[in-house]
mmCIF file of C-alpha atoms in Angstrom:
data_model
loop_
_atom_site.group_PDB
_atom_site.id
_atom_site.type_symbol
_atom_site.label_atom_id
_atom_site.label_comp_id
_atom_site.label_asym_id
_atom_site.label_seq_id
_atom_site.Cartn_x
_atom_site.Cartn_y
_atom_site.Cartn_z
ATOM 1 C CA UNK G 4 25.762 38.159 -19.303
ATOM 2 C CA UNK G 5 27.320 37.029 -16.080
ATOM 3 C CA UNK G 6 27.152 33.374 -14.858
ATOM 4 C CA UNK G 7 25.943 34.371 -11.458
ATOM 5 C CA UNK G 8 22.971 36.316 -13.549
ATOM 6 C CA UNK G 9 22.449 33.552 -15.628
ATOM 7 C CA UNK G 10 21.992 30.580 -13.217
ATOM 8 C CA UNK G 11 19.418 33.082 -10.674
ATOM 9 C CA UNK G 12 17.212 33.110 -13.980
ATOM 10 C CA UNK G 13 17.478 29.560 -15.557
ATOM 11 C CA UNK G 14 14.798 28.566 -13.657
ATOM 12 C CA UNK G 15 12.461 31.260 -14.803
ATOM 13 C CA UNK G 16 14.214 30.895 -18.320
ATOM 14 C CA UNK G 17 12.880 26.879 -18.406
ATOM 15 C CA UNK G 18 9.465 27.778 -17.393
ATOM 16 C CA UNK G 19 9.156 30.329 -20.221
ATOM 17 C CA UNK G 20 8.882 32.826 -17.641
ATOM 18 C CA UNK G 21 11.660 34.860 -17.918
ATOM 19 C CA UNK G 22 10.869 37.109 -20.817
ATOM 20 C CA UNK G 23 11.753 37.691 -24.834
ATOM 21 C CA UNK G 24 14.399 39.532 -24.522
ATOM 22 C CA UNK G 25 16.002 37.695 -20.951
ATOM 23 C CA UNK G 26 15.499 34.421 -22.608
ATOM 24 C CA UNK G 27 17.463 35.244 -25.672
ATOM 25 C CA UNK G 28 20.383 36.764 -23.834
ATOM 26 C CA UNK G 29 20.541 33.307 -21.588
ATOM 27 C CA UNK G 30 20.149 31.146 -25.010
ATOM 28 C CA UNK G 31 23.454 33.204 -26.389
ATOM 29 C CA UNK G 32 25.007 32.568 -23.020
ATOM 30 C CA UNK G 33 24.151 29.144 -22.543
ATOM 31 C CA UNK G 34 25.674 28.672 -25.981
ATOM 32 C CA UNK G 35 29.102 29.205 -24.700
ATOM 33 C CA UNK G 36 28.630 27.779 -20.995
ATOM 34 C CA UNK G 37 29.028 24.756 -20.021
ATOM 35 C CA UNK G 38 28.829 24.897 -16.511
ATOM 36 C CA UNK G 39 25.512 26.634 -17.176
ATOM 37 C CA UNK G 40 24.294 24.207 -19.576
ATOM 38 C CA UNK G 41 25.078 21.822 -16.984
ATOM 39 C CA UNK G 42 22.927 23.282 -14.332
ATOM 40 C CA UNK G 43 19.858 23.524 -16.924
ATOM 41 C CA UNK G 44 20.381 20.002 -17.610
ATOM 42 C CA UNK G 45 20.505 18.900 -13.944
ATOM 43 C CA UNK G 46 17.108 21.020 -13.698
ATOM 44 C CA UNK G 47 15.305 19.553 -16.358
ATOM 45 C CA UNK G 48 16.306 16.312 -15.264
ATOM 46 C CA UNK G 49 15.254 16.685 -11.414
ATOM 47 C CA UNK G 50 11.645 17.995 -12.980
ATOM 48 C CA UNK G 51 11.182 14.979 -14.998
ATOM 49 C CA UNK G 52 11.818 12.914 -11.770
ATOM 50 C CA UNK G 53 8.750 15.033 -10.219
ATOM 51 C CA UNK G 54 6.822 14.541 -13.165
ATOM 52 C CA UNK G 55 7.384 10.594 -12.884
ATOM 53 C CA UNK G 56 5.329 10.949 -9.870
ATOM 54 C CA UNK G 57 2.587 8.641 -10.075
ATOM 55 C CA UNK G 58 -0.975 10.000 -10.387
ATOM 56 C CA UNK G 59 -3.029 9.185 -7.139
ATOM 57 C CA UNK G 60 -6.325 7.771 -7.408
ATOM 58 C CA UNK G 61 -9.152 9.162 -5.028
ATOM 59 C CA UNK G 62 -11.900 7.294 -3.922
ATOM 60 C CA UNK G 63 -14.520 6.559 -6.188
ATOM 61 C CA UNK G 64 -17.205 7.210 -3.682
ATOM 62 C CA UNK G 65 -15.181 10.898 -3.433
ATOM 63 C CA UNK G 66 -17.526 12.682 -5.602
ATOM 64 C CA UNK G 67 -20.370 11.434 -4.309
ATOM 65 C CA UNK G 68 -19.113 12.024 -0.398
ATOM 66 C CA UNK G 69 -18.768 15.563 -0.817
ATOM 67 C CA UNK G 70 -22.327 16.004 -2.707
ATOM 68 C CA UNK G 71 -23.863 14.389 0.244
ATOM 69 C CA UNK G 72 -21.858 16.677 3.038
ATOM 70 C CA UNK G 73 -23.215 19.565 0.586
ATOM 71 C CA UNK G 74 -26.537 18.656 0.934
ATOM 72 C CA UNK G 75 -26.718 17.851 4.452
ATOM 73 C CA UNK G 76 -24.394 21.030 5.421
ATOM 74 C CA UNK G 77 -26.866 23.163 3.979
ATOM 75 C CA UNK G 78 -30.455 21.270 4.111
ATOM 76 C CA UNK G 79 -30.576 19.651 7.519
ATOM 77 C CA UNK G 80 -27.317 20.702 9.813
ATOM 78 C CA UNK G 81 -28.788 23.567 11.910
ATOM 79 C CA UNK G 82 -26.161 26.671 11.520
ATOM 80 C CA UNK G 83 -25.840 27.780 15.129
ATOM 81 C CA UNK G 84 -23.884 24.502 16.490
ATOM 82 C CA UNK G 85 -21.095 24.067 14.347
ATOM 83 C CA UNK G 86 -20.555 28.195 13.704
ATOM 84 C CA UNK G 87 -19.864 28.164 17.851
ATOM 85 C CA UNK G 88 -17.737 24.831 17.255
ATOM 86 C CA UNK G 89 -15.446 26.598 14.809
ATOM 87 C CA UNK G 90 -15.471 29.752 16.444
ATOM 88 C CA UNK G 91 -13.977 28.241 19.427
ATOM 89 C CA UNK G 92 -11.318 26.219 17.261
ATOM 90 C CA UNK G 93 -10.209 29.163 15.459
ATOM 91 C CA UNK G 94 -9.679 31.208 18.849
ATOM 92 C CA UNK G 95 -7.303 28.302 20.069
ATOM 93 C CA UNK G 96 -5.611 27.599 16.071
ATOM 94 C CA UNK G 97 -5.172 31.965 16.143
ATOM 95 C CA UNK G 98 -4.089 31.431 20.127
ATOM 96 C CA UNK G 99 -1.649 28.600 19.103
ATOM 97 C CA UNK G 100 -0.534 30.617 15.548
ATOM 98 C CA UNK G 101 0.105 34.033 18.263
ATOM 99 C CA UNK G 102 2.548 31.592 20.324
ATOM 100 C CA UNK G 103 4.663 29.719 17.449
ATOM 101 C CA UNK G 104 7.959 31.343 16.095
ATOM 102 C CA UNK G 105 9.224 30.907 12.993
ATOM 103 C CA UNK G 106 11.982 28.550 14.189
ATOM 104 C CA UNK G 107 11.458 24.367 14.859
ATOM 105 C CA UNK G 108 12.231 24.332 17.808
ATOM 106 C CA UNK G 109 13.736 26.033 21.208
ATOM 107 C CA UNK G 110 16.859 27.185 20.552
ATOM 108 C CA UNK G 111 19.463 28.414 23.574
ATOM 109 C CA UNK G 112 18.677 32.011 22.742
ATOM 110 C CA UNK G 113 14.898 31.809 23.720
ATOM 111 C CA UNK G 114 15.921 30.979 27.177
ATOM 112 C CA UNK G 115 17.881 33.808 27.386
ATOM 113 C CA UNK G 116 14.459 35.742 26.869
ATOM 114 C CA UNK G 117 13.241 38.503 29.674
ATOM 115 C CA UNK G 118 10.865 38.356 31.449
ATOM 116 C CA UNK G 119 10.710 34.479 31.883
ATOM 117 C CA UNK G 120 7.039 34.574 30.996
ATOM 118 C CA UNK G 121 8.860 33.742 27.634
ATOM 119 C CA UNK G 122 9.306 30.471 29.242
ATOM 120 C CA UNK G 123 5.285 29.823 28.709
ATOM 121 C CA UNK G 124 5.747 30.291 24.938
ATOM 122 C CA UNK G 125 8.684 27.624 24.627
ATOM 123 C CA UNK G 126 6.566 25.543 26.738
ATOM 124 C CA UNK G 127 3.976 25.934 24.221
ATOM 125 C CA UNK G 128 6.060 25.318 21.037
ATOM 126 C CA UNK G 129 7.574 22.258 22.478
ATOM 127 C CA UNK G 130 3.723 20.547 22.837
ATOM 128 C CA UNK R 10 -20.805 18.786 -20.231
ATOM 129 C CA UNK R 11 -18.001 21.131 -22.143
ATOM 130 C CA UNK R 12 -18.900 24.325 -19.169
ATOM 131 C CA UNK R 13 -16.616 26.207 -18.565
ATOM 132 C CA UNK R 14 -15.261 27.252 -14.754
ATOM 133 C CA UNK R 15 -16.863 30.069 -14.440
ATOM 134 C CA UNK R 16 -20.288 29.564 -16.294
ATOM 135 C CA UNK R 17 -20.489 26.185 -12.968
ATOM 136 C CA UNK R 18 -19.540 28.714 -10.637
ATOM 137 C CA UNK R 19 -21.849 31.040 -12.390
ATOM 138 C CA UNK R 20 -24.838 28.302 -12.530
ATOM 139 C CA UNK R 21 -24.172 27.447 -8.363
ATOM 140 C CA UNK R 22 -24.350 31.539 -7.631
ATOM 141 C CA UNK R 23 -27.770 31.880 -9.790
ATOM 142 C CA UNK R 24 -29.357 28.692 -8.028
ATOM 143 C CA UNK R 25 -30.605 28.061 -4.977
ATOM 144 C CA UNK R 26 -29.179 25.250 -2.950
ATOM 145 C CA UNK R 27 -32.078 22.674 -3.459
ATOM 146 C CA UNK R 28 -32.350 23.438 -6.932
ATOM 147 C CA UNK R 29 -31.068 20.460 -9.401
ATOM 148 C CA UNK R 30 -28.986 22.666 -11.381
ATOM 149 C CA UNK R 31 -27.169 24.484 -9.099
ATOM 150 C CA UNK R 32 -26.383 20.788 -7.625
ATOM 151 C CA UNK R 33 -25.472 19.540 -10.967
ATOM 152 C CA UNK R 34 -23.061 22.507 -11.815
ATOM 153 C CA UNK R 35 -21.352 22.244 -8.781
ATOM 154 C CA UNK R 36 -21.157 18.017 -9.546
ATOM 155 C CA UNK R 37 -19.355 18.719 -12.249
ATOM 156 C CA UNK R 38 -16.901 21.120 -11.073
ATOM 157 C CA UNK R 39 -16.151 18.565 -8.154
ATOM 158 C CA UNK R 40 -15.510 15.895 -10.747
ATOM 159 C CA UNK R 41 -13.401 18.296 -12.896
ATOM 160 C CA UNK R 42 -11.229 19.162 -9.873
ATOM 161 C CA UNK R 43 -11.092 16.609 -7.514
ATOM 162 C CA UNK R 44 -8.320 14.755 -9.150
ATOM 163 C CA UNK R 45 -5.764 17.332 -9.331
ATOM 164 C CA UNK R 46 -6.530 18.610 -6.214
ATOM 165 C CA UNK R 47 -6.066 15.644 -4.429
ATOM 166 C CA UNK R 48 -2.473 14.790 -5.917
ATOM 167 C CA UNK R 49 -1.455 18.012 -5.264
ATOM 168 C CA UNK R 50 -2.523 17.719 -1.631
ATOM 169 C CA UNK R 51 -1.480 14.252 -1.295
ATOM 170 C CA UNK R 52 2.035 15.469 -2.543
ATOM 171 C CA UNK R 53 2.076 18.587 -0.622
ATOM 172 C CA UNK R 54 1.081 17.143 2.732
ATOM 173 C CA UNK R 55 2.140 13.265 2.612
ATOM 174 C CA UNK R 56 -1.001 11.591 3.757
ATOM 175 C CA UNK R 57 -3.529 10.378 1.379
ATOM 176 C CA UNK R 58 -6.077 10.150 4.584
ATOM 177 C CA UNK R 59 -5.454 13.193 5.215
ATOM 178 C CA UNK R 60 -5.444 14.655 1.420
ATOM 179 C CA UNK R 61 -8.910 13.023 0.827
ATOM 180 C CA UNK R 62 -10.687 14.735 3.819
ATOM 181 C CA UNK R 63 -8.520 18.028 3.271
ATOM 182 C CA UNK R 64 -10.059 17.519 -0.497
ATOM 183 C CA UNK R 65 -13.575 17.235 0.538
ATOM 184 C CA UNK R 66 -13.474 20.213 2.795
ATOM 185 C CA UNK R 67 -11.907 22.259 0.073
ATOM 186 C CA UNK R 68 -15.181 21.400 -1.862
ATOM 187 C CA UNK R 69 -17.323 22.333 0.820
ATOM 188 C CA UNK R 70 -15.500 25.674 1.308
ATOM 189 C CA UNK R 71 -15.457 26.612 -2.190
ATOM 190 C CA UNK R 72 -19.758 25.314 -2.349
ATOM 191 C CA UNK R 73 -19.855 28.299 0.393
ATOM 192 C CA UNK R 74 -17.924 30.792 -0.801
ATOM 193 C CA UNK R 75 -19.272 30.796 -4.191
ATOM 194 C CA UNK R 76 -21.560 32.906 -3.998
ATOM 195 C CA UNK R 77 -18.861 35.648 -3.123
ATOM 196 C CA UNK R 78 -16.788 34.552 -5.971
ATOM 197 C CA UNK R 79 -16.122 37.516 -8.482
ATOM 198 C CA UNK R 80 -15.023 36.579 -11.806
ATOM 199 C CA UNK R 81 -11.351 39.061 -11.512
ATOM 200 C CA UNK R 82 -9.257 36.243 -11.282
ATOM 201 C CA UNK R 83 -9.362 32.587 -12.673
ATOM 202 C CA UNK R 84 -11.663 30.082 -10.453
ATOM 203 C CA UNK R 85 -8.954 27.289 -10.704
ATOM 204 C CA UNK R 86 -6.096 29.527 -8.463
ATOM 205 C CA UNK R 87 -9.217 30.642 -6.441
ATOM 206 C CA UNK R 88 -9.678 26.694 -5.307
ATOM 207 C CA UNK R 89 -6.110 25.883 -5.714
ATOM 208 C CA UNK R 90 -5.796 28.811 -3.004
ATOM 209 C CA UNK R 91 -7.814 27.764 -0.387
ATOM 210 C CA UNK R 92 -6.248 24.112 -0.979
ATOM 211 C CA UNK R 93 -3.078 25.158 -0.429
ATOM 212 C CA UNK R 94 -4.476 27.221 2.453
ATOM 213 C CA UNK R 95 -5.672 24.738 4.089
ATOM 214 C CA UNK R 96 -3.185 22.229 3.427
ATOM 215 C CA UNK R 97 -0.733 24.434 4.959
ATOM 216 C CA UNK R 98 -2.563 24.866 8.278
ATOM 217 C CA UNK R 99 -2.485 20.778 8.405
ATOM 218 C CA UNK R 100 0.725 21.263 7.951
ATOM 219 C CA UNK R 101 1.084 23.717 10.940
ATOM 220 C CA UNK R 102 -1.179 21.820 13.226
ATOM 221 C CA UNK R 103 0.987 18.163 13.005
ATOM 222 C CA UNK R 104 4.001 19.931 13.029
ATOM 223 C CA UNK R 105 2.508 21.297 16.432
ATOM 224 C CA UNK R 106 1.909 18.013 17.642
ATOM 225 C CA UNK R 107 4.261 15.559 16.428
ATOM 226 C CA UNK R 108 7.694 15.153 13.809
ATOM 227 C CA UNK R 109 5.732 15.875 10.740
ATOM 228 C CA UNK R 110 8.660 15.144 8.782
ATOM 229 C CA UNK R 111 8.963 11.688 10.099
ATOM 230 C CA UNK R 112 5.531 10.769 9.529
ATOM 231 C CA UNK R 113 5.539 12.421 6.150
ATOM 232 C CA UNK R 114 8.284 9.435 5.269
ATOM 233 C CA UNK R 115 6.990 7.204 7.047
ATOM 234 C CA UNK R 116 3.694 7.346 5.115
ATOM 235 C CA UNK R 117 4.691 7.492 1.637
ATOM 236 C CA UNK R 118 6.575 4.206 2.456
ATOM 237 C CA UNK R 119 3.728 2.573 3.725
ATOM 238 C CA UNK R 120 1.438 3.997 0.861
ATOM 239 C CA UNK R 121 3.246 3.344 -1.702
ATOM 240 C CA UNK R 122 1.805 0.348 -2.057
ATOM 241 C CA UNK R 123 -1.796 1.731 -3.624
ATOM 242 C CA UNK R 124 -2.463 -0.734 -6.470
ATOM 243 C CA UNK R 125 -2.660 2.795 -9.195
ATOM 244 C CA UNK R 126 0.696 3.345 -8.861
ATOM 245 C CA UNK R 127 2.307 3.293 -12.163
ATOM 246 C CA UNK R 128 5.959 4.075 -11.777
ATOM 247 C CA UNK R 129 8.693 2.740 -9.551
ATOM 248 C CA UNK R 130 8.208 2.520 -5.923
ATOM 249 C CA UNK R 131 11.770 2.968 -4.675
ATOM 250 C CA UNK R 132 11.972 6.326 -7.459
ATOM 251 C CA UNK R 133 8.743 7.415 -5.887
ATOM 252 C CA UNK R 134 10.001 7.425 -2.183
ATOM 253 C CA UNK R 135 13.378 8.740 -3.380
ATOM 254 C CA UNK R 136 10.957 11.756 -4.898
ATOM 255 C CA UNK R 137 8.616 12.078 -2.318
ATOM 256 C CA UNK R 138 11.324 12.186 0.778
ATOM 257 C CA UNK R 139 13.582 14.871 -1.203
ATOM 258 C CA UNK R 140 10.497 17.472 -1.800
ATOM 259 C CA UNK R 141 9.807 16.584 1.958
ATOM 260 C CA UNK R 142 13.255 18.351 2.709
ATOM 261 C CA UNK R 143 12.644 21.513 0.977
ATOM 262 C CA UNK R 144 10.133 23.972 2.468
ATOM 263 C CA UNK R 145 6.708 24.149 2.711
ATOM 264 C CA UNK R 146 6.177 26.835 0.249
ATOM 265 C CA UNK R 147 8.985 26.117 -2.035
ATOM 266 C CA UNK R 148 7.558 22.907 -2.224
ATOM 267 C CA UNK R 149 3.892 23.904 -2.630
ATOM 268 C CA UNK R 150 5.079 26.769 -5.529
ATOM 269 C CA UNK R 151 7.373 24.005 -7.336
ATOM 270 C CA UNK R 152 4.105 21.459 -7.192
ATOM 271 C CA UNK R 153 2.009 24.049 -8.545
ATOM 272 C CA UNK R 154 4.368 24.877 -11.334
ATOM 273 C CA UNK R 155 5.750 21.348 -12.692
ATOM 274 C CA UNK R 156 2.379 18.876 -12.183
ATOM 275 C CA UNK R 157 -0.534 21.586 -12.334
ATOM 276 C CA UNK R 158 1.516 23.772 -14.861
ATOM 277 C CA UNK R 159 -0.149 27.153 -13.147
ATOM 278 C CA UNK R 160 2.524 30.267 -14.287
ATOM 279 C CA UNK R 161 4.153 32.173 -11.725
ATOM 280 C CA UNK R 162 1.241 34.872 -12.085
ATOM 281 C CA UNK R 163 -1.286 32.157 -10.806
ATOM 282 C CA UNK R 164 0.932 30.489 -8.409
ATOM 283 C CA UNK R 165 1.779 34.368 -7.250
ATOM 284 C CA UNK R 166 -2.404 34.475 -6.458
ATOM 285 C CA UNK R 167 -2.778 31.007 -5.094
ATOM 286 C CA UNK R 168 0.630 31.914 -2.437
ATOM 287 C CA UNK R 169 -0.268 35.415 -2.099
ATOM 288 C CA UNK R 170 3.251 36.548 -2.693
ATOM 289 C CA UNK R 171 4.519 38.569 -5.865
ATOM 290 C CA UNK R 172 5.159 36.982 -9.175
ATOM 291 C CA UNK R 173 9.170 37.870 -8.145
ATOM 292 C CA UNK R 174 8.823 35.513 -4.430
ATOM 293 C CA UNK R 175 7.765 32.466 -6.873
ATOM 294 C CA UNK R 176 10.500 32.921 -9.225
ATOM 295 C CA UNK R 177 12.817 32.918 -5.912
ATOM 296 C CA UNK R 178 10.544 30.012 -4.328
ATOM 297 C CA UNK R 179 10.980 27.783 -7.379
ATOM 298 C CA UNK R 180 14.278 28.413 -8.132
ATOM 299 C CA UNK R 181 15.670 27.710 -4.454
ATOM 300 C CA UNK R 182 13.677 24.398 -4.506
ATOM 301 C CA UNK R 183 15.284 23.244 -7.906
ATOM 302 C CA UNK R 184 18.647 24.414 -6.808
ATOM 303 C CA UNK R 185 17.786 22.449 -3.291
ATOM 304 C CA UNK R 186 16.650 19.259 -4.932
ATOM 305 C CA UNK R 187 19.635 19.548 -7.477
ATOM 306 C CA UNK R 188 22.126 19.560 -4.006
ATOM 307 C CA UNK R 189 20.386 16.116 -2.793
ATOM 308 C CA UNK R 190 20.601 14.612 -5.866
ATOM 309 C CA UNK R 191 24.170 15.683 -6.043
ATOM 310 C CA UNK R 192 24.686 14.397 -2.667
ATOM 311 C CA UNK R 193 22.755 11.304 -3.184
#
């Protein structure tokens, strides 16, 4: 096995996810690689860093927060109001999601754009 | 109360709102989840303000869909699913509105200080800003695989993207967080 094949599956390989007979063939290689060894290492190292993490604490009260929103959500909070509420914020999040590209921000090429109504969806972006 | 996911979800579908079970079922579901939930928000999105109400209204969306639930697939990726979707349109919104990224910093910095904290603050930031460089749902697949140990088949449900895309998603996160701490 290649390096190059190696080192696209030594992720999967260190979850357990790469299979029987894929995990074997990366052991034997691994076995002779340094440089790939290396890379495994510098892996499992970076994921014990994430799993260092400390664990957050939520609110005591949480539990009882949401139980209470339950209850009033469905026993007392008449349906009509907030249905029409989140209708109307889900046309302007889908209105909003319709206008933003895939990039971070207006690049030179956008302005290039025909017809300038393009210029509405920079405008857009950029708020 | 040794229940398992489905036989809560199960109890909430069979009872009617105002009956005590159904309430107590769903209780104990909250209290089973709530925890990892919220880290994994907290982690994903930066804010703990922000995780806690994103947390509740996970609860209160998963309380309303149950009764659609269908026992195919497991009912932890089903809530871990609309977490993350949810999560990510908080996400989309502040980026909308102001330099998420900054404020993503900027907040662990300033809650780091949370009394439960067990491990170093300075490692802690040093983690926190480097998954905030890698994206969205590299970050979100790699969180789901290392602290909530879903497998790729899970994470593949809770992303909606094939088993493959999450092999790709975590791998180019590790290889990404392996360059900063290369750099660093």
């Amino acid at each position: 096995m290649k390096c190059q094949d190696v080192r696209k599956k030594i992720s999967a390989y260190m979850d357990g996810e790469s299979g029987a007979a894929m995990s074997h063939r990366i052991r034997q290689h691994l076995s002779d690689c340094a440089e790939c060894r290396k890379i495994l290492q510098d892996f499992q190292e970076t994921e014990s860093f994430i799993r260092k993490l400390p664990i957050y604490s939520i609110s005591p009260e949480f539990t009882q927060r949401v139980m209470t929103e339950l209850r009033f959500d469905k026993g007392t909070k008449p349906a009509f109001a907030p249905n029409l509420l989140n209708r109307i914020l889900n046309f302007f999040e889908s209105f909003f999601n319709l206008l933003e590209s895939p990039k971070a921000s207006a690049s030179i090429e956008e302005f290039a754009d025909f017809p300038p109504c393009s210029l509405c969806k920079i405008y857009f972006k950029i708020l | 109360m040794t229940d398992s996911d489905l036989d809560l979800i199960k109890a909430v579908q069979a009872e009617s709102f105002l009956s005590k079970t159904g309430q107590q079922a769903f209780e104990v579901l909250v209290k089973r989840y709530q925890q990892p939930l919220f880290n994994f928000i907290y982690r994903y999105v930066g804010e703990r303000s922000a995780a806690e109400d994103l947390a509740q209204e996970v609860f209160l969306r998963v309380w309303q869909a149950a009764p659609r639930f269908e026992a195919r697939g497991k009912v932890s990726t089903w809530i871990f699913k609309i977490a993350y979707n949810l999560s990510m349109n908080e996400i989309k919104r502040r980026r909308r509105y102001q330099d998420f990224y900054k404020g993503f910093c900027d907040n662990m910095r300033a809650e780091s200080l949370f009394p439960e904290q067990r491990g170093s603050r300075e490692l802690e930031q040093d983690i926190m800003r480097a998954l905030a460089q890698i994206p969205e749902n590299q970050r979100a697949a790699l969180l789901l695989r290392v602290n909530e140990d879903f497998s790729y088949n899970e994470i593949s449900e809770i992303l909606n993207v094939s088993p493959a895309a999450v092999e790709s998603l975590i791998f180019r996160a590790r290889t990404k967080l392996r360059e900063l701490r290369i750099e660093n």
